Amino acid sequence: MRIVLLGPQGAGKGTQAQRISERTGARHISTGDLVRAEIKSGSELGETIKDYNDRGELVPDEIIIQMMRPYLDEADSWILDGFPRNESQAEALDEMLREIAAKLDAAVALEAPDEALIRRLSGRRTSEATGRIYHVEHDPPPQSSEEDPGPFIQRKDDTEEALRRRLRIYHEHTEPLKDYYAERGILATIDATQRIPDVTEGVLEAVGEKA
Ligand code: AMP
């Protein structure tokens, strides 16, 4: 199974990719996680990409392609979360797939209105210890350190200003990929304001139909 998850920040791509990975065994490849891990490692590359990440701007295509490529080669069943983000990345993905004689089964777009996304994301906190994602109102971090010691931090790019920039970039550069994949007959769209398990079922059903 090879699928691309499209959708704006806060639509739940990471959550859904993780759930689908658990259900199907497909590898979850998140370019955002790769970017954050590289920055955390303190490497030279991490230094180069830090400012893009913190401002909520896209890291240059060549860098992101070079970072994710080895993961594509390693697994033959995967879910891409956060890649491709623009048409040239989608073309690069097609080229990489041609090289390994593989095809994409589906591109699934998770959809939600911007205001709902901003509400969701400005309350998002990530546990530094476990990587689990919480929401200050809807799914608050646990009080007991046994369950999750934290600390629970807000991503630098989850401030309202960075969020608005990320959404603008999404609408301008990433959303047109819906047409890109619709033209290839592999696009499915899912209402991401539904309950988390319902979105998961919707994605799996859509992938089953397309594959
Ligand atoms: P995300 O967690 O997917 O929102 O990604 C966080 C940040 O990582 C983005 O705002 C970009 O700076 C960078 N990033 C992740 N994926 C890509 C990509 N496909 N192209 C360019 N930059 C990316």
PDB file of C-alpha atoms and ligand atoms in Angstrom:
ATOM      1  CA  MET A   1       0.000   0.000   0.000  1.00  0.00           C
ATOM      2  CA  ARG A   2       1.379   3.390  -0.984  1.00  0.00           C
ATOM      3  CA  ILE A   3      -0.649   6.424  -0.094  1.00  0.00           C
ATOM      4  CA  VAL A   4      -0.232  10.165   0.135  1.00  0.00           C
ATOM      5  CA  LEU A   5      -2.182  12.056   2.803  1.00  0.00           C
ATOM      6  CA  LEU A   6      -2.966  15.613   1.790  1.00  0.00           C
ATOM      7  CA  GLY A   7      -4.562  18.188   4.019  1.00  0.00           C
ATOM      8  CA  PRO A   8      -3.979  21.452   5.822  1.00  0.00           C
ATOM      9  CA  GLN A   9      -2.136  21.747   9.130  1.00  0.00           C
ATOM     10  CA  GLY A  10      -4.388  20.470  11.890  1.00  0.00           C
ATOM     11  CA  ALA A  11      -6.583  18.287   9.700  1.00  0.00           C
ATOM     12  CA  GLY A  12      -5.114  15.307  11.546  1.00  0.00           C
ATOM     13  CA  LYS A  13      -2.723  13.872   8.963  1.00  0.00           C
ATOM     14  CA  GLY A  14      -0.218  12.761  11.615  1.00  0.00           C
ATOM     15  CA  THR A  15      -2.873  11.176  13.833  1.00  0.00           C
ATOM     16  CA  GLN A  16      -4.502   9.385  10.923  1.00  0.00           C
ATOM     17  CA  ALA A  17      -1.221   8.236   9.390  1.00  0.00           C
ATOM     18  CA  GLN A  18      -0.234   6.743  12.741  1.00  0.00           C
ATOM     19  CA  ARG A  19      -3.576   4.926  13.123  1.00  0.00           C
ATOM     20  CA  ILE A  20      -3.496   3.603   9.568  1.00  0.00           C
ATOM     21  CA  SER A  21       0.088   2.486  10.016  1.00  0.00           C
ATOM     22  CA  GLU A  22      -0.941   0.521  13.138  1.00  0.00           C
ATOM     23  CA  ARG A  23      -3.878  -1.072  11.312  1.00  0.00           C
ATOM     24  CA  THR A  24      -2.086  -1.960   8.068  1.00  0.00           C
ATOM     25  CA  GLY A  25       1.618  -2.217   8.889  1.00  0.00           C
ATOM     26  CA  ALA A  26       2.423   0.475   6.295  1.00  0.00           C
ATOM     27  CA  ARG A  27       5.301   2.714   7.329  1.00  0.00           C
ATOM     28  CA  HIS A  28       4.365   6.232   8.427  1.00  0.00           C
ATOM     29  CA  ILE A  29       6.757   8.712   6.814  1.00  0.00           C
ATOM     30  CA  SER A  30       6.283  12.263   8.102  1.00  0.00           C
ATOM     31  CA  THR A  31       8.555  14.842   6.496  1.00  0.00           C
ATOM     32  CA  GLY A  32       7.662  17.279   9.302  1.00  0.00           C
ATOM     33  CA  ASP A  33       8.963  14.739  11.873  1.00  0.00           C
ATOM     34  CA  LEU A  34      12.130  14.261   9.786  1.00  0.00           C
ATOM     35  CA  VAL A  35      12.630  18.026   9.697  1.00  0.00           C
ATOM     36  CA  ARG A  36      12.131  18.389  13.483  1.00  0.00           C
ATOM     37  CA  ALA A  37      14.473  15.440  14.218  1.00  0.00           C
ATOM     38  CA  GLU A  38      17.182  16.943  12.006  1.00  0.00           C
ATOM     39  CA  ILE A  39      16.864  20.312  13.775  1.00  0.00           C
ATOM     40  CA  LYS A  40      17.007  18.640  17.184  1.00  0.00           C
ATOM     41  CA  SER A  41      20.156  16.729  16.227  1.00  0.00           C
ATOM     42  CA  GLY A  42      21.991  20.066  15.922  1.00  0.00           C
ATOM     43  CA  SER A  43      23.498  19.074  12.549  1.00  0.00           C
ATOM     44  CA  GLU A  44      24.558  21.592   9.931  1.00  0.00           C
ATOM     45  CA  LEU A  45      21.563  20.605   7.820  1.00  0.00           C
ATOM     46  CA  GLY A  46      19.358  21.117  10.882  1.00  0.00           C
ATOM     47  CA  GLU A  47      20.735  24.657  11.268  1.00  0.00           C
ATOM     48  CA  THR A  48      20.000  25.365   7.599  1.00  0.00           C
ATOM     49  CA  ILE A  49      16.359  24.300   7.802  1.00  0.00           C
ATOM     50  CA  LYS A  50      15.507  25.601  11.278  1.00  0.00           C
ATOM     51  CA  ASP A  51      14.431  29.071  10.200  1.00  0.00           C
ATOM     52  CA  TYR A  52      12.119  27.759   7.495  1.00  0.00           C
ATOM     53  CA  ASN A  53      10.462  25.466  10.007  1.00  0.00           C
ATOM     54  CA  ASP A  54      10.104  28.086  12.743  1.00  0.00           C
ATOM     55  CA  ARG A  55       8.594  30.621  10.369  1.00  0.00           C
ATOM     56  CA  GLY A  56       6.192  28.033   8.946  1.00  0.00           C
ATOM     57  CA  GLU A  57       7.727  28.219   5.472  1.00  0.00           C
ATOM     58  CA  LEU A  58       8.545  25.315   3.183  1.00  0.00           C
ATOM     59  CA  VAL A  59      12.060  23.885   3.278  1.00  0.00           C
ATOM     60  CA  PRO A  60      13.577  23.976  -0.261  1.00  0.00           C
ATOM     61  CA  ASP A  61      12.441  21.057  -2.423  1.00  0.00           C
ATOM     62  CA  GLU A  62      15.915  19.548  -3.058  1.00  0.00           C
ATOM     63  CA  ILE A  63      16.591  19.343   0.695  1.00  0.00           C
ATOM     64  CA  ILE A  64      13.283  17.731   1.590  1.00  0.00           C
ATOM     65  CA  ILE A  65      13.497  15.243  -1.295  1.00  0.00           C
ATOM     66  CA  GLN A  66      17.011  14.245  -0.266  1.00  0.00           C
ATOM     67  CA  MET A  67      15.833  13.768   3.342  1.00  0.00           C
ATOM     68  CA  MET A  68      12.825  11.561   2.601  1.00  0.00           C
ATOM     69  CA  ARG A  69      14.106   9.534  -0.345  1.00  0.00           C
ATOM     70  CA  PRO A  70      15.921   6.799   1.701  1.00  0.00           C
ATOM     71  CA  TYR A  71      12.693   6.069   3.599  1.00  0.00           C
ATOM     72  CA  LEU A  72      10.775   5.511   0.372  1.00  0.00           C
ATOM     73  CA  ASP A  73      13.382   3.058  -0.827  1.00  0.00           C
ATOM     74  CA  GLU A  74      13.392   1.116   2.444  1.00  0.00           C
ATOM     75  CA  ALA A  75       9.711   0.230   2.729  1.00  0.00           C
ATOM     76  CA  ASP A  76       7.380  -0.966   0.006  1.00  0.00           C
ATOM     77  CA  SER A  77       4.256  -0.070   1.950  1.00  0.00           C
ATOM     78  CA  TRP A  78       3.985   3.484   3.251  1.00  0.00           C
ATOM     79  CA  ILE A  79       1.852   6.482   4.064  1.00  0.00           C
ATOM     80  CA  LEU A  80       3.350   9.860   3.257  1.00  0.00           C
ATOM     81  CA  ASP A  81       2.352  12.584   5.689  1.00  0.00           C
ATOM     82  CA  GLY A  82       3.417  16.101   4.654  1.00  0.00           C
ATOM     83  CA  PHE A  83       4.893  15.217   1.270  1.00  0.00           C
ATOM     84  CA  PRO A  84       4.362  16.251  -1.498  1.00  0.00           C
ATOM     85  CA  ARG A  85       3.605  19.887  -0.615  1.00  0.00           C
ATOM     86  CA  ASN A  86       3.705  21.372  -4.140  1.00  0.00           C
ATOM     87  CA  GLU A  87       3.609  20.314  -7.752  1.00  0.00           C
ATOM     88  CA  SER A  88       7.343  19.977  -8.204  1.00  0.00           C
ATOM     89  CA  GLN A  89       7.512  17.634  -5.185  1.00  0.00           C
ATOM     90  CA  ALA A  90       4.613  15.612  -6.645  1.00  0.00           C
ATOM     91  CA  GLU A  91       6.542  15.290  -9.899  1.00  0.00           C
ATOM     92  CA  ALA A  92       9.673  14.269  -7.983  1.00  0.00           C
ATOM     93  CA  LEU A  93       7.632  11.615  -6.183  1.00  0.00           C
ATOM     94  CA  ASP A  94       6.340  10.284  -9.507  1.00  0.00           C
ATOM     95  CA  GLU A  95       9.905  10.105 -10.755  1.00  0.00           C
ATOM     96  CA  MET A  96      11.094   8.240  -7.626  1.00  0.00           C
ATOM     97  CA  LEU A  97       8.203   5.792  -8.011  1.00  0.00           C
ATOM     98  CA  ARG A  98       9.122   5.185 -11.632  1.00  0.00           C
ATOM     99  CA  GLU A  99      12.683   4.422 -10.575  1.00  0.00           C
ATOM    100  CA  ILE A 100      11.547   1.728  -8.155  1.00  0.00           C
ATOM    101  CA  ALA A 101       8.812   0.518 -10.556  1.00  0.00           C
ATOM    102  CA  ALA A 102       6.064   1.262  -8.051  1.00  0.00           C
ATOM    103  CA  LYS A 103       2.785   3.134  -8.203  1.00  0.00           C
ATOM    104  CA  LEU A 104       0.775   5.253  -5.831  1.00  0.00           C
ATOM    105  CA  ASP A 105      -2.503   3.596  -4.791  1.00  0.00           C
ATOM    106  CA  ALA A 106      -4.302   6.691  -3.540  1.00  0.00           C
ATOM    107  CA  ALA A 107      -4.023  10.323  -2.527  1.00  0.00           C
ATOM    108  CA  VAL A 108      -6.395  11.054   0.324  1.00  0.00           C
ATOM    109  CA  ALA A 109      -7.235  14.685   1.112  1.00  0.00           C
ATOM    110  CA  LEU A 110      -8.438  15.469   4.645  1.00  0.00           C
ATOM    111  CA  GLU A 111     -10.597  18.583   4.567  1.00  0.00           C
ATOM    112  CA  ALA A 112     -11.588  21.102   7.265  1.00  0.00           C
ATOM    113  CA  PRO A 113     -12.273  24.852   7.403  1.00  0.00           C
ATOM    114  CA  ASP A 114      -9.337  27.130   8.371  1.00  0.00           C
ATOM    115  CA  GLU A 115     -10.905  28.500  11.567  1.00  0.00           C
ATOM    116  CA  ALA A 116     -11.435  24.986  12.945  1.00  0.00           C
ATOM    117  CA  LEU A 117      -7.806  24.185  12.136  1.00  0.00           C
ATOM    118  CA  ILE A 118      -6.471  27.265  13.916  1.00  0.00           C
ATOM    119  CA  ARG A 119      -8.554  26.417  16.998  1.00  0.00           C
ATOM    120  CA  ARG A 120      -7.212  22.889  17.013  1.00  0.00           C
ATOM    121  CA  LEU A 121      -3.575  23.768  16.445  1.00  0.00           C
ATOM    122  CA  SER A 122      -3.185  26.673  18.804  1.00  0.00           C
ATOM    123  CA  GLY A 123      -4.156  24.242  21.619  1.00  0.00           C
ATOM    124  CA  ARG A 124      -1.809  21.501  20.456  1.00  0.00           C
ATOM    125  CA  ARG A 125       0.962  20.361  22.812  1.00  0.00           C
ATOM    126  CA  THR A 126       3.495  17.601  22.179  1.00  0.00           C
ATOM    127  CA  SER A 127       5.101  15.523  24.910  1.00  0.00           C
ATOM    128  CA  GLU A 128       8.843  15.758  24.641  1.00  0.00           C
ATOM    129  CA  ALA A 129       9.160  12.372  26.380  1.00  0.00           C
ATOM    130  CA  THR A 130       6.717  10.271  24.358  1.00  0.00           C
ATOM    131  CA  GLY A 131       5.982  12.295  21.227  1.00  0.00           C
ATOM    132  CA  ARG A 132       2.261  11.943  21.947  1.00  0.00           C
ATOM    133  CA  ILE A 133       0.097  14.856  20.868  1.00  0.00           C
ATOM    134  CA  TYR A 134      -2.452  16.441  23.237  1.00  0.00           C
ATOM    135  CA  HIS A 135      -4.904  19.345  23.097  1.00  0.00           C
ATOM    136  CA  VAL A 136      -5.189  21.705  26.072  1.00  0.00           C
ATOM    137  CA  GLU A 137      -8.996  21.552  26.034  1.00  0.00           C
ATOM    138  CA  HIS A 138     -10.068  18.389  24.218  1.00  0.00           C
ATOM    139  CA  ASP A 139      -7.346  15.955  25.263  1.00  0.00           C
ATOM    140  CA  PRO A 140      -5.288  17.589  28.029  1.00  0.00           C
ATOM    141  CA  PRO A 141      -1.868  16.190  28.989  1.00  0.00           C
ATOM    142  CA  PRO A 142      -2.084  13.824  32.012  1.00  0.00           C
ATOM    143  CA  GLN A 143      -1.290  15.099  35.530  1.00  0.00           C
ATOM    144  CA  SER A 144       0.625  11.976  36.507  1.00  0.00           C
ATOM    145  CA  SER A 145       4.208  11.787  35.303  1.00  0.00           C
ATOM    146  CA  GLU A 146       3.938   7.978  35.225  1.00  0.00           C
ATOM    147  CA  GLU A 147       1.477   8.162  32.377  1.00  0.00           C
ATOM    148  CA  ASP A 148       3.540  10.753  30.486  1.00  0.00           C
ATOM    149  CA  PRO A 149       6.298  12.789  32.126  1.00  0.00           C
ATOM    150  CA  GLY A 150       6.271  15.522  29.477  1.00  0.00           C
ATOM    151  CA  PRO A 151       7.220  18.350  29.292  1.00  0.00           C
ATOM    152  CA  PHE A 152       4.364  19.307  26.984  1.00  0.00           C
ATOM    153  CA  ILE A 153       5.561  21.851  24.512  1.00  0.00           C
ATOM    154  CA  GLN A 154       3.989  24.021  21.853  1.00  0.00           C
ATOM    155  CA  ARG A 155       5.630  23.781  18.437  1.00  0.00           C
ATOM    156  CA  LYS A 156       7.357  26.997  17.350  1.00  0.00           C
ATOM    157  CA  ASP A 157       5.280  26.961  14.180  1.00  0.00           C
ATOM    158  CA  ASP A 158       1.966  26.531  16.033  1.00  0.00           C
ATOM    159  CA  THR A 159       1.690  30.212  16.951  1.00  0.00           C
ATOM    160  CA  GLU A 160      -1.238  31.988  15.299  1.00  0.00           C
ATOM    161  CA  GLU A 161       1.031  34.011  12.988  1.00  0.00           C
ATOM    162  CA  ALA A 162       2.997  30.972  11.749  1.00  0.00           C
ATOM    163  CA  LEU A 163      -0.244  28.998  11.437  1.00  0.00           C
ATOM    164  CA  ARG A 164      -1.859  31.583   9.205  1.00  0.00           C
ATOM    165  CA  ARG A 165       1.257  31.591   7.026  1.00  0.00           C
ATOM    166  CA  ARG A 166       1.268  27.779   6.836  1.00  0.00           C
ATOM    167  CA  LEU A 167      -2.398  27.722   5.841  1.00  0.00           C
ATOM    168  CA  ARG A 168      -1.811  30.345   3.169  1.00  0.00           C
ATOM    169  CA  ILE A 169       1.043  28.253   1.733  1.00  0.00           C
ATOM    170  CA  TYR A 170      -1.199  25.181   1.901  1.00  0.00           C
ATOM    171  CA  HIS A 171      -3.982  26.816  -0.102  1.00  0.00           C
ATOM    172  CA  GLU A 172      -1.598  28.294  -2.628  1.00  0.00           C
ATOM    173  CA  HIS A 173       0.813  25.413  -3.224  1.00  0.00           C
ATOM    174  CA  THR A 174      -0.490  22.156  -1.742  1.00  0.00           C
ATOM    175  CA  GLU A 175      -4.236  22.278  -2.339  1.00  0.00           C
ATOM    176  CA  PRO A 176      -3.791  22.309  -6.151  1.00  0.00           C
ATOM    177  CA  LEU A 177      -2.368  18.797  -5.763  1.00  0.00           C
ATOM    178  CA  LYS A 178      -5.947  17.613  -5.318  1.00  0.00           C
ATOM    179  CA  ASP A 179      -6.421  18.332  -9.033  1.00  0.00           C
ATOM    180  CA  TYR A 180      -3.072  16.732  -9.820  1.00  0.00           C
ATOM    181  CA  TYR A 181      -4.203  13.439  -8.281  1.00  0.00           C
ATOM    182  CA  ALA A 182      -7.846  13.739  -9.389  1.00  0.00           C
ATOM    183  CA  GLU A 183      -6.598  13.883 -12.989  1.00  0.00           C
ATOM    184  CA  ARG A 184      -4.792  10.606 -12.329  1.00  0.00           C
ATOM    185  CA  GLY A 185      -7.979   9.049 -10.917  1.00  0.00           C
ATOM    186  CA  ILE A 186      -6.564   8.339  -7.445  1.00  0.00           C
ATOM    187  CA  LEU A 187      -7.938  11.202  -5.320  1.00  0.00           C
ATOM    188  CA  ALA A 188     -10.331  10.638  -2.409  1.00  0.00           C
ATOM    189  CA  THR A 189     -11.565  13.419  -0.115  1.00  0.00           C
ATOM    190  CA  ILE A 190     -12.617  12.915   3.506  1.00  0.00           C
ATOM    191  CA  ASP A 191     -14.345  15.307   5.919  1.00  0.00           C
ATOM    192  CA  ALA A 192     -11.732  15.718   8.662  1.00  0.00           C
ATOM    193  CA  THR A 193     -14.126  17.369  11.122  1.00  0.00           C
ATOM    194  CA  GLN A 194     -15.613  13.935  11.878  1.00  0.00           C
ATOM    195  CA  ARG A 195     -14.579  11.871  14.921  1.00  0.00           C
ATOM    196  CA  ILE A 196     -11.022  10.499  14.676  1.00  0.00           C
ATOM    197  CA  PRO A 197     -12.086   6.812  14.262  1.00  0.00           C
ATOM    198  CA  ASP A 198     -14.626   7.761  11.587  1.00  0.00           C
ATOM    199  CA  VAL A 199     -11.960   9.606   9.601  1.00  0.00           C
ATOM    200  CA  THR A 200      -9.704   6.518   9.856  1.00  0.00           C
ATOM    201  CA  GLU A 201     -12.474   4.273   8.534  1.00  0.00           C
ATOM    202  CA  GLY A 202     -13.163   6.729   5.726  1.00  0.00           C
ATOM    203  CA  VAL A 203      -9.505   6.761   4.701  1.00  0.00           C
ATOM    204  CA  LEU A 204      -9.186   2.957   4.781  1.00  0.00           C
ATOM    205  CA  GLU A 205     -12.386   2.546   2.790  1.00  0.00           C
ATOM    206  CA  ALA A 206     -11.233   5.075   0.192  1.00  0.00           C
ATOM    207  CA  VAL A 207      -7.824   3.412  -0.130  1.00  0.00           C
ATOM    208  CA  GLY A 208      -9.486  -0.006  -0.498  1.00  0.00           C
ATOM    209  CA  GLU A 209     -11.631   1.306  -3.324  1.00  0.00           C
ATOM    210  CA  LYS A 210      -8.724   2.927  -5.165  1.00  0.00           C
ATOM    211  CA  ALA A 211      -6.101   0.201  -4.687  1.00  0.00           C
TER     212      ALA A 211
HETATM  213  P1  AMP B   1       4.500  19.594   9.241  1.00  0.00           P
HETATM  214  O1  AMP B   1       4.742  18.942  10.556  1.00  0.00           O
HETATM  215  O2  AMP B   1       4.149  18.601   8.158  1.00  0.00           O
HETATM  216  O3  AMP B   1       3.541  20.759   9.311  1.00  0.00           O
HETATM  217  O4  AMP B   1       5.916  20.212   8.786  1.00  0.00           O
HETATM  218  C1  AMP B   1       6.594  21.176   9.571  1.00  0.00           C
HETATM  219  C2  AMP B   1       7.546  22.001   8.731  1.00  0.00           C
HETATM  220  O5  AMP B   1       8.526  21.143   8.105  1.00  0.00           O
HETATM  221  C3  AMP B   1       6.904  22.730   7.550  1.00  0.00           C
HETATM  222  O6  AMP B   1       6.311  23.960   7.927  1.00  0.00           O
HETATM  223  C4  AMP B   1       8.115  22.932   6.631  1.00  0.00           C
HETATM  224  O7  AMP B   1       8.983  23.950   7.123  1.00  0.00           O
HETATM  225  C5  AMP B   1       8.837  21.596   6.795  1.00  0.00           C
HETATM  226  N1  AMP B   1       8.330  20.592   5.820  1.00  0.00           N
HETATM  227  C6  AMP B   1       7.701  19.410   6.080  1.00  0.00           C
HETATM  228  N2  AMP B   1       7.385  18.757   4.949  1.00  0.00           N
HETATM  229  C7  AMP B   1       7.825  19.538   3.941  1.00  0.00           C
HETATM  230  C8  AMP B   1       7.796  19.424   2.515  1.00  0.00           C
HETATM  231  N3  AMP B   1       7.245  18.372   1.900  1.00  0.00           N
HETATM  232  N4  AMP B   1       8.331  20.444   1.794  1.00  0.00           N
HETATM  233  C9  AMP B   1       8.907  21.509   2.375  1.00  0.00           C
HETATM  234  N5  AMP B   1       8.951  21.690   3.695  1.00  0.00           N
HETATM  235  C10 AMP B   1       8.423  20.719   4.495  1.00  0.00           C
END
